[in-house]
């Protein structure tokens, strides 16, 4: 009986120590990933310019929350609607403060909600709703109120990925069907029981409301909205320019749903036990492509293995290809030590020649990666998956593609370590160390006391 009790004690200690350290590590990673950057726009940035407004074109507003907004959900629909040339596309937020996207990319909104309503006279024609974690009710309330304010049938509402939860939170999905990310759909089915959640569709169309499943499914949903409003040829043109390989989903959104599986444990372990995270810099430069930027922040930054830092040559806003104002957290002169410096875009060597020269002369000695230079005809995420496999491991890269709901996995080849040795090794080491300590205490004090008695 004593042996059985000892065995139970040892097992409990192992579970508690490993589980406890893992929980602390996971929460620390999540808190860092969801860090709030919302702060007033510095005086030197007050003159931020919005894209030219044409009253003859419909207006698309892509929302930024007061706290944090998912980077892919925001950047990619913004770029896609802009690529058509048929819309006014703007970044809108409750106020003009600088807003953060996941991965550490910071954006200065073009308009406040009130300013946009005044500019258009009626509000936007399309509202894109990215995933925005509701961390502080008081800070989030203006977003909910503004979506509800524009809930008439004249306004198209498009949620991307877990932006469906933000849309469900308004009550506007009650009695309707919707899609969302495979990893959260079970939770949302329990929380929002009046909604019919679809697991087997890349996007769902229900009246004036469109909702997409996981991240890249938002591409299909956006293309579908464009095809309905501007014609199939306009949607096909955007997909072709993006080198998007899965256009068939736009016309036929049915899919075999992803489900959580044992292999997904890599995500938990990376976030919980990858204690020595890589630091990758991403250069922000004039004319940078929004999708290309997203490929860096939402592949490396969301893997649980890497911290992504924004770097530029100047303190002024960096204006992207389609007019977003990005604010780098570091300048080349004060950048911390990096493991890798990433340059995105197939034409970065010419478009950002001065910035690259500045980096080489004044920056760190980090490895340099030109992520898309040899990928002119490839979808932007694919080189990032491949490099993540080399940097970390194949298992991590495969989950990155699954998390993004990227289906065209035959388009890339992963080479690297088979699984994350550190993420597996640390919990095993911590567990064995805890067993050794318990065994020592048992031998040194408990058993000796029993013998003495």
Short mmCIF file of C-alpha atoms in Angstrom, two decimals:
data_model
loop_
_atom_site.label_atom_id
_atom_site.label_comp_id
_atom_site.label_asym_id
_atom_site.label_seq_id
_atom_site.Cartn_x
_atom_site.Cartn_y
_atom_site.Cartn_z
CA UNK A 1 0.00 0.00 0.00
CA UNK A 2 2.88 2.38 0.84
CA UNK A 3 4.38 1.76 -2.61
CA UNK A 4 1.07 2.61 -4.27
CA UNK A 5 0.79 5.84 -2.28
CA UNK A 6 4.34 6.78 -3.18
CA UNK A 7 3.65 6.10 -6.86
CA UNK A 8 0.54 8.30 -6.75
CA UNK A 9 2.48 11.09 -5.02
CA UNK A 10 5.26 10.91 -7.62
CA UNK A 11 2.79 11.03 -10.50
CA UNK A 12 0.92 13.97 -8.97
CA UNK A 13 4.12 15.91 -8.42
CA UNK A 14 5.20 15.25 -12.00
CA UNK A 15 1.87 16.46 -13.38
CA UNK A 16 1.65 19.49 -11.11
CA UNK A 17 5.21 20.68 -11.76
CA UNK A 18 5.14 20.14 -15.52
CA UNK A 19 1.58 21.43 -15.84
CA UNK A 20 2.30 24.43 -13.62
CA UNK A 21 5.44 25.53 -15.42
CA UNK A 22 3.73 24.96 -18.76
CA UNK A 23 0.71 27.01 -17.73
CA UNK A 24 2.94 29.88 -16.60
CA UNK A 25 4.87 29.74 -19.86
CA UNK A 26 1.72 29.57 -21.98
CA UNK A 27 0.06 32.48 -20.19
CA UNK A 28 3.24 34.54 -20.48
CA UNK A 29 3.38 33.90 -24.23
CA UNK A 30 -0.29 34.74 -24.69
CA UNK A 31 0.01 37.96 -22.68
CA UNK A 32 2.98 39.02 -24.77
CA UNK A 33 1.13 38.17 -28.00
CA UNK A 34 -1.92 40.14 -26.92
CA UNK A 35 -0.02 43.08 -25.49
CA UNK A 36 -1.85 46.38 -25.75
CA UNK A 37 -0.17 49.21 -27.62
CA UNK A 38 -3.12 51.60 -27.97
CA UNK A 39 -1.60 55.04 -27.38
CA UNK A 40 -2.12 58.61 -28.60
CA UNK A 41 -0.68 59.56 -31.96
CA UNK A 42 2.51 61.61 -31.39
CA UNK A 43 2.35 65.25 -32.46
CA UNK A 44 4.75 64.52 -35.32
CA UNK A 45 2.27 62.01 -36.77
CA UNK A 46 -0.87 64.14 -36.66
CA UNK A 47 -0.80 64.74 -40.41
CA UNK A 48 -1.40 61.12 -41.37
CA UNK A 49 -3.05 60.96 -44.78
CA UNK A 50 -5.93 58.71 -45.80
CA UNK A 51 -6.30 57.29 -49.32
CA UNK A 52 -8.09 59.62 -51.74
CA UNK A 53 -11.87 59.47 -51.23
CA UNK A 54 -14.16 59.11 -54.25
CA UNK A 55 -17.83 59.65 -53.41
CA UNK A 56 -18.81 57.66 -56.49
CA UNK A 57 -17.23 54.48 -55.11
CA UNK A 58 -18.58 52.29 -52.31
CA UNK A 59 -16.60 52.49 -49.08
CA UNK A 60 -15.04 49.57 -47.22
CA UNK A 61 -14.13 50.05 -43.56
CA UNK A 62 -11.76 47.52 -42.00
CA UNK A 63 -12.05 47.77 -38.24
CA UNK A 64 -9.24 48.25 -35.72
CA UNK A 65 -10.05 47.61 -32.07
CA UNK A 66 -8.85 49.73 -29.18
CA UNK A 67 -6.71 46.88 -27.92
CA UNK A 68 -5.49 44.28 -30.43
CA UNK A 69 -6.66 43.04 -33.86
CA UNK A 70 -5.64 39.88 -35.73
CA UNK A 71 -3.02 40.82 -38.30
CA UNK A 72 -4.07 38.58 -41.23
CA UNK A 73 -7.78 39.31 -40.69
CA UNK A 74 -7.07 43.01 -41.00
CA UNK A 75 -4.31 43.33 -43.59
CA UNK A 76 -5.44 40.85 -46.23
CA UNK A 77 -9.07 41.98 -46.79
CA UNK A 78 -7.79 45.57 -46.71
CA UNK A 79 -5.37 44.80 -49.53
CA UNK A 80 -7.82 42.72 -51.55
CA UNK A 81 -10.59 45.31 -51.65
CA UNK A 82 -7.94 47.93 -52.48
CA UNK A 83 -6.58 45.82 -55.35
CA UNK A 84 -9.90 46.00 -57.20
CA UNK A 85 -9.64 49.79 -57.56
CA UNK A 86 -13.42 49.86 -57.17
CA UNK A 87 -13.70 50.85 -53.50
CA UNK A 88 -12.62 53.45 -51.02
CA UNK A 89 -10.82 51.28 -48.47
CA UNK A 90 -9.96 52.70 -45.05
CA UNK A 91 -8.84 51.63 -41.59
CA UNK A 92 -11.40 52.78 -39.03
CA UNK A 93 -11.24 52.72 -35.24
CA UNK A 94 -13.01 54.27 -32.24
CA UNK A 95 -10.29 56.95 -32.06
CA UNK A 96 -7.09 58.00 -33.82
CA UNK A 97 -4.72 56.30 -31.39
CA UNK A 98 -2.12 53.92 -32.78
CA UNK A 99 -3.57 50.39 -32.81
CA UNK A 100 -1.76 47.06 -32.55
CA UNK A 101 -2.11 43.98 -34.71
CA UNK A 102 -1.07 40.57 -33.45
CA UNK A 103 2.62 39.95 -33.92
CA UNK A 104 3.50 43.53 -33.00
CA UNK A 105 2.59 45.48 -36.13
CA UNK A 106 1.17 48.93 -35.31
CA UNK A 107 -1.25 50.92 -37.47
CA UNK A 108 -2.49 54.52 -37.36
CA UNK A 109 -6.20 54.55 -38.34
CA UNK A 110 -7.30 56.72 -41.24
CA UNK A 111 -10.57 57.74 -39.60
CA UNK A 112 -12.47 57.43 -36.39
CA UNK A 113 -15.91 55.84 -36.68
CA UNK A 114 -17.55 59.25 -36.32
CA UNK A 115 -15.27 60.84 -38.93
CA UNK A 116 -16.05 58.11 -41.43
CA UNK A 117 -19.78 58.42 -40.88
CA UNK A 118 -19.51 62.16 -41.45
CA UNK A 119 -17.35 61.73 -44.55
CA UNK A 120 -19.68 59.24 -46.24
CA UNK A 121 -22.90 60.77 -44.96
CA UNK A 122 -24.32 57.35 -44.15
CA UNK A 123 -21.49 55.13 -43.05
CA UNK A 124 -19.53 52.52 -45.02
CA UNK A 125 -21.07 50.15 -47.55
CA UNK A 126 -18.97 47.23 -46.31
CA UNK A 127 -17.63 46.66 -42.81
CA UNK A 128 -14.88 44.06 -42.44
CA UNK A 129 -14.77 42.59 -38.94
CA UNK A 130 -11.42 40.96 -38.03
CA UNK A 131 -10.93 38.98 -34.86
CA UNK A 132 -10.66 41.42 -31.95
CA UNK A 133 -10.30 39.77 -28.51
CA UNK A 134 -12.66 41.41 -26.03
CA UNK A 135 -10.18 42.02 -23.23
CA UNK A 136 -11.65 45.17 -21.70
CA UNK A 137 -15.38 45.74 -22.03
CA UNK A 138 -15.19 49.51 -21.73
CA UNK A 139 -12.54 49.76 -24.46
CA UNK A 140 -14.34 47.34 -26.75
CA UNK A 141 -17.87 48.77 -26.42
CA UNK A 142 -17.46 51.45 -29.16
CA UNK A 143 -16.70 48.71 -31.70
CA UNK A 144 -19.83 46.75 -30.84
CA UNK A 145 -21.98 49.87 -30.85
CA UNK A 146 -20.70 51.01 -34.26
CA UNK A 147 -21.29 47.63 -35.89
CA UNK A 148 -24.84 47.62 -34.52
CA UNK A 149 -25.36 51.16 -35.74
CA UNK A 150 -24.67 49.98 -39.31
CA UNK A 151 -26.63 46.74 -39.19
CA UNK A 152 -29.22 47.60 -41.83
CA UNK A 153 -29.51 45.52 -45.00
CA UNK A 154 -27.83 48.32 -46.96
CA UNK A 155 -24.52 47.53 -45.25
CA UNK A 156 -22.56 44.36 -45.97
CA UNK A 157 -20.96 42.84 -42.89
CA UNK A 158 -17.99 40.52 -43.48
CA UNK A 159 -16.36 38.71 -40.56
CA UNK A 160 -12.96 37.10 -40.98
CA UNK A 161 -12.03 33.98 -38.99
CA UNK A 162 -12.87 34.51 -35.28
CA UNK A 163 -14.25 37.90 -36.18
CA UNK A 164 -17.43 35.81 -36.26
CA UNK A 165 -17.35 35.95 -32.48
CA UNK A 166 -17.26 39.75 -32.59
CA UNK A 167 -20.20 39.66 -34.97
CA UNK A 168 -22.04 37.11 -32.82
CA UNK A 169 -21.45 39.37 -29.81
CA UNK A 170 -23.60 42.05 -31.46
CA UNK A 171 -26.58 39.69 -31.70
CA UNK A 172 -26.81 40.26 -35.45
CA UNK A 173 -26.10 36.59 -36.20
CA UNK A 174 -28.97 35.25 -34.11
CA UNK A 175 -31.16 33.02 -36.23
CA UNK A 176 -28.54 32.96 -39.00
CA UNK A 177 -25.78 30.62 -40.16
CA UNK A 178 -22.10 31.43 -39.79
CA UNK A 179 -18.57 30.04 -40.12
CA UNK A 180 -15.54 30.57 -37.91
CA UNK A 181 -12.13 29.07 -37.12
CA UNK A 182 -12.12 25.31 -36.58
CA UNK A 183 -10.30 25.69 -33.26
CA UNK A 184 -13.04 27.82 -31.69
CA UNK A 185 -16.24 26.60 -33.28
CA UNK A 186 -17.08 24.13 -30.48
CA UNK A 187 -16.77 26.89 -27.89
CA UNK A 188 -18.89 29.29 -29.92
CA UNK A 189 -21.58 26.64 -30.48
CA UNK A 190 -22.03 26.50 -26.71
CA UNK A 191 -21.80 30.26 -26.18
CA UNK A 192 -24.04 31.40 -29.05
CA UNK A 193 -26.74 28.76 -29.30
CA UNK A 194 -29.07 30.80 -31.52
CA UNK A 195 -26.58 30.65 -34.40
CA UNK A 196 -26.20 27.71 -36.78
CA UNK A 197 -22.45 27.21 -37.01
CA UNK A 198 -21.20 25.60 -40.22
CA UNK A 199 -18.12 23.41 -39.91
CA UNK A 200 -17.80 22.33 -43.53
CA UNK A 201 -17.78 25.65 -45.41
CA UNK A 202 -14.97 28.11 -46.09
CA UNK A 203 -17.51 30.91 -45.86
CA UNK A 204 -21.22 31.35 -45.26
CA UNK A 205 -23.49 33.88 -46.97
CA UNK A 206 -26.69 34.78 -45.14
CA UNK A 207 -28.44 37.90 -46.42
CA UNK A 208 -26.16 40.90 -46.04
CA UNK A 209 -23.86 39.02 -43.64
CA UNK A 210 -20.85 36.99 -44.74
CA UNK A 211 -18.62 35.02 -42.39
CA UNK A 212 -15.48 33.05 -43.12
CA UNK A 213 -13.81 30.12 -41.42
CA UNK A 214 -10.11 30.19 -40.46
CA UNK A 215 -7.83 32.94 -41.67
CA UNK A 216 -7.15 32.15 -45.33
CA UNK A 217 -10.84 31.29 -45.71
CA UNK A 218 -11.29 35.04 -45.41
CA UNK A 219 -9.68 35.29 -48.85
CA UNK A 220 -12.47 33.15 -50.29
CA UNK A 221 -15.15 35.17 -48.53
CA UNK A 222 -13.66 38.47 -49.67
CA UNK A 223 -13.36 37.26 -53.26
CA UNK A 224 -16.97 36.08 -53.14
CA UNK A 225 -18.17 39.50 -51.97
CA UNK A 226 -16.13 41.15 -54.74
CA UNK A 227 -17.55 38.75 -57.32
CA UNK A 228 -21.10 39.50 -56.21
CA UNK A 229 -20.62 43.28 -56.28
CA UNK A 230 -18.06 43.85 -59.04
CA UNK A 231 -18.32 40.69 -61.14
CA UNK A 232 -16.48 37.40 -61.36
CA UNK A 233 -13.71 38.82 -63.53
CA UNK A 234 -12.78 41.35 -60.83
CA UNK A 235 -12.48 38.62 -58.22
CA UNK A 236 -10.45 36.38 -60.54
CA UNK A 237 -8.07 39.26 -61.28
CA UNK A 238 -7.39 39.83 -57.58
CA UNK A 239 -6.83 36.11 -56.96
CA UNK A 240 -4.43 35.91 -59.89
CA UNK A 241 -2.41 38.93 -58.73
CA UNK A 242 -2.14 37.32 -55.28
CA UNK A 243 -1.09 33.96 -56.76
CA UNK A 244 -3.90 32.46 -54.69
CA UNK A 245 -4.08 28.74 -55.53
CA UNK A 246 -7.54 27.87 -54.15
CA UNK A 247 -10.00 29.97 -56.16
CA UNK A 248 -12.30 26.94 -56.54
CA UNK A 249 -13.43 27.54 -52.95
CA UNK A 250 -14.88 30.91 -53.98
CA UNK A 251 -17.44 29.16 -56.15
CA UNK A 252 -17.67 25.98 -54.09
CA UNK A 253 -17.00 26.76 -50.41
CA UNK A 254 -17.65 23.24 -49.12
CA UNK A 255 -14.62 21.66 -47.46
CA UNK A 256 -13.56 18.77 -45.28
CA UNK A 257 -13.45 20.44 -41.84
CA UNK A 258 -10.32 20.52 -39.77
CA UNK A 259 -10.64 19.18 -36.23
CA UNK A 260 -8.38 19.39 -33.20
CA UNK A 261 -6.02 16.41 -33.03
CA UNK A 262 -3.10 15.05 -31.06
CA UNK A 263 -0.63 16.63 -33.48
CA UNK A 264 -1.90 20.08 -32.45
CA UNK A 265 -0.14 19.61 -29.11
CA UNK A 266 2.87 21.19 -30.80
CA UNK A 267 1.15 24.59 -30.59
CA UNK A 268 0.59 24.23 -26.85
CA UNK A 269 4.10 22.96 -26.20
CA UNK A 270 5.73 25.72 -28.26
CA UNK A 271 3.84 28.41 -26.41
CA UNK A 272 4.38 26.78 -23.01
CA UNK A 273 7.97 25.56 -23.22
CA UNK A 274 9.79 27.42 -26.01
CA UNK A 275 11.46 29.62 -23.43
CA UNK A 276 14.31 30.83 -25.65
CA UNK A 277 12.20 32.42 -28.37
CA UNK A 278 13.79 33.68 -31.55
CA UNK A 279 13.71 37.41 -32.29
CA UNK A 280 13.01 38.17 -35.94
CA UNK A 281 12.98 41.72 -37.26
CA UNK A 282 10.68 42.70 -40.13
CA UNK A 283 11.62 45.75 -42.19
CA UNK A 284 8.82 48.26 -42.79
CA UNK A 285 9.42 50.28 -45.95
CA UNK A 286 7.47 52.55 -48.27
CA UNK A 287 5.19 50.57 -50.58
CA UNK A 288 5.44 47.27 -48.70
CA UNK A 289 2.75 44.79 -49.68
CA UNK A 290 0.17 44.10 -46.95
CA UNK A 291 -0.19 40.37 -47.63
CA UNK A 292 3.58 39.94 -47.71
CA UNK A 293 3.84 41.62 -44.32
CA UNK A 294 1.10 39.41 -42.94
CA UNK A 295 2.99 36.31 -44.08
CA UNK A 296 5.82 37.23 -41.71
CA UNK A 297 3.78 38.30 -38.69
CA UNK A 298 1.11 35.59 -38.82
CA UNK A 299 3.46 32.70 -39.55
CA UNK A 300 6.43 33.34 -37.28
CA UNK A 301 4.72 35.51 -34.67
CA UNK A 302 1.82 33.09 -34.11
CA UNK A 303 3.95 29.93 -33.93
CA UNK A 304 4.78 30.29 -30.24
CA UNK A 305 8.48 30.17 -31.14
CA UNK A 306 9.28 33.67 -32.35
CA UNK A 307 8.91 37.32 -31.39
CA UNK A 308 8.54 39.60 -34.40
CA UNK A 309 9.79 43.20 -34.18
CA UNK A 310 9.00 46.03 -36.60
CA UNK A 311 11.99 48.05 -37.80
CA UNK A 312 12.30 51.06 -40.09
CA UNK A 313 14.82 53.69 -41.14
CA UNK A 314 12.75 56.59 -39.83
CA UNK A 315 10.32 57.52 -37.08
CA UNK A 316 7.66 58.77 -39.47
CA UNK A 317 4.79 56.52 -40.63
CA UNK A 318 5.62 53.97 -43.30
CA UNK A 319 2.92 53.95 -45.99
CA UNK A 320 2.14 50.55 -47.48
CA UNK A 321 1.28 49.68 -51.06
CA UNK A 322 -2.38 50.57 -50.52
CA UNK A 323 -2.07 53.47 -48.12
CA UNK A 324 -1.91 52.03 -44.61
CA UNK A 325 0.17 54.02 -42.12
CA UNK A 326 2.45 51.71 -40.14
CA UNK A 327 4.54 52.76 -37.15
CA UNK A 328 7.73 50.80 -36.45
CA UNK A 329 8.58 50.13 -32.83
CA UNK A 330 12.31 50.25 -33.54
CA UNK A 331 14.57 52.20 -35.83
CA UNK A 332 17.67 50.64 -37.33
CA UNK A 333 19.91 52.63 -34.99
CA UNK A 334 18.29 51.26 -31.81
CA UNK A 335 17.18 47.76 -32.78
CA UNK A 336 17.87 45.01 -30.20
CA UNK A 337 19.90 41.93 -31.05
CA UNK A 338 18.08 39.81 -33.63
CA UNK A 339 18.31 36.21 -34.78
CA UNK A 340 16.99 37.07 -38.24
CA UNK A 341 16.13 40.15 -40.27
CA UNK A 342 13.27 39.55 -42.71
CA UNK A 343 12.71 41.56 -45.88
CA UNK A 344 9.32 40.89 -47.46
CA UNK A 345 8.18 41.37 -51.04
CA UNK A 346 9.60 40.14 -54.37
CA UNK A 347 10.90 43.61 -55.27
CA UNK A 348 12.20 44.61 -51.84
CA UNK A 349 15.83 44.82 -53.02
CA UNK A 350 14.98 47.68 -55.37
CA UNK A 351 12.02 49.26 -53.56
CA UNK A 352 13.82 49.37 -50.22
CA UNK A 353 17.40 49.66 -51.46
CA UNK A 354 18.18 52.64 -49.23
CA UNK A 355 16.72 50.99 -46.13
CA UNK A 356 18.65 47.79 -46.79
CA UNK A 357 21.86 49.75 -47.28
CA UNK A 358 21.17 51.56 -44.00
CA UNK A 359 20.63 48.21 -42.27
CA UNK A 360 23.84 46.75 -43.63
CA UNK A 361 25.84 49.79 -42.57
CA UNK A 362 24.23 50.47 -39.18
CA UNK A 363 22.14 47.45 -38.18
CA UNK A 364 22.96 44.23 -36.44
CA UNK A 365 24.69 41.12 -37.69
CA UNK A 366 21.57 38.98 -37.87
CA UNK A 367 20.93 36.47 -40.62
CA UNK A 368 19.14 38.16 -43.53
CA UNK A 369 16.14 36.54 -45.21
CA UNK A 370 14.59 37.86 -48.42
CA UNK A 371 11.36 35.98 -47.93
CA UNK A 372 9.78 36.43 -51.36
CA UNK A 373 12.68 37.30 -53.66
CA UNK A 374 12.69 33.82 -55.23
CA UNK A 375 8.91 33.39 -55.06
CA UNK A 376 7.53 35.71 -57.73
CA UNK A 377 4.73 33.34 -58.73
CA UNK A 378 3.96 31.86 -55.34
CA UNK A 379 1.35 32.70 -52.71
CA UNK A 380 2.99 34.82 -50.01
CA UNK A 381 2.45 32.42 -47.10
CA UNK A 382 4.22 29.45 -48.71
CA UNK A 383 7.85 30.66 -48.41
CA UNK A 384 7.12 31.56 -44.79
CA UNK A 385 5.90 28.03 -44.00
CA UNK A 386 9.05 26.62 -45.59
CA UNK A 387 11.39 28.92 -43.70
CA UNK A 388 9.56 28.28 -40.41
CA UNK A 389 10.20 24.54 -40.91
CA UNK A 390 13.92 25.26 -41.37
CA UNK A 391 14.05 27.68 -38.45
CA UNK A 392 12.04 25.49 -36.08
CA UNK A 393 10.72 22.17 -37.33
CA UNK A 394 8.33 20.52 -39.78
CA UNK A 395 5.66 19.82 -37.17
CA UNK A 396 5.44 23.48 -36.20
CA UNK A 397 5.23 24.57 -39.85
CA UNK A 398 2.48 22.05 -40.60
CA UNK A 399 0.42 23.34 -37.73
CA UNK A 400 0.98 26.92 -38.93
CA UNK A 401 -0.61 25.96 -42.25
CA UNK A 402 -3.46 24.21 -40.45
CA UNK A 403 -4.05 27.16 -38.11
CA UNK A 404 -4.27 29.41 -41.16
CA UNK A 405 -6.60 26.87 -42.82
CA UNK A 406 -4.32 26.85 -45.83
CA UNK A 407 -5.36 23.90 -48.00
CA UNK A 408 -2.90 23.96 -50.90
CA UNK A 409 -0.16 22.20 -48.94
CA UNK A 410 1.02 20.47 -52.12
CA UNK A 411 2.34 23.88 -53.20
CA UNK A 412 5.26 23.85 -50.75
CA UNK A 413 7.90 21.47 -49.42
CA UNK A 414 8.95 21.43 -45.77
CA UNK A 415 12.49 20.58 -44.75
CA UNK A 416 13.91 20.70 -41.25
CA UNK A 417 13.85 18.97 -37.88
CA UNK A 418 10.88 16.59 -37.54
CA UNK A 419 9.56 18.10 -34.29
CA UNK A 420 10.46 20.81 -31.71
CA UNK A 421 13.12 19.24 -29.50
CA UNK A 422 13.13 22.13 -27.02
CA UNK A 423 9.35 22.16 -26.58
CA UNK A 424 9.38 18.42 -25.85
CA UNK A 425 12.69 18.28 -23.99
CA UNK A 426 12.02 21.01 -21.42
CA UNK A 427 8.85 19.48 -19.91
CA UNK A 428 10.52 16.06 -19.79
CA UNK A 429 13.56 17.56 -18.10
CA UNK A 430 11.47 19.57 -15.64
CA UNK A 431 9.40 16.49 -14.84
CA UNK A 432 12.43 14.27 -14.25
CA UNK A 433 14.05 16.94 -12.08
CA UNK A 434 10.88 17.19 -9.97
CA UNK A 435 10.86 13.40 -9.53
CA UNK A 436 14.50 13.45 -8.44
CA UNK A 437 13.77 16.14 -5.84
CA UNK A 438 10.77 14.23 -4.49
CA UNK A 439 12.79 11.01 -4.42
CA UNK A 440 15.60 12.78 -2.52
CA UNK A 441 13.16 14.23 0.01
CA UNK A 442 11.51 10.84 0.34
CA UNK A 443 14.83 9.06 0.98
CA UNK A 444 16.36 11.81 3.11
CA UNK A 445 13.46 12.59 5.40
CA UNK A 446 10.31 10.47 5.00
CA UNK A 447 11.81 6.98 4.86
CA UNK A 448 14.50 7.76 7.46
CA UNK A 449 11.84 9.04 9.83
CA UNK A 450 9.81 5.86 9.28
CA UNK A 451 12.85 3.64 9.99
CA UNK A 452 13.71 5.63 13.14
CA UNK A 453 10.14 5.24 14.40
#
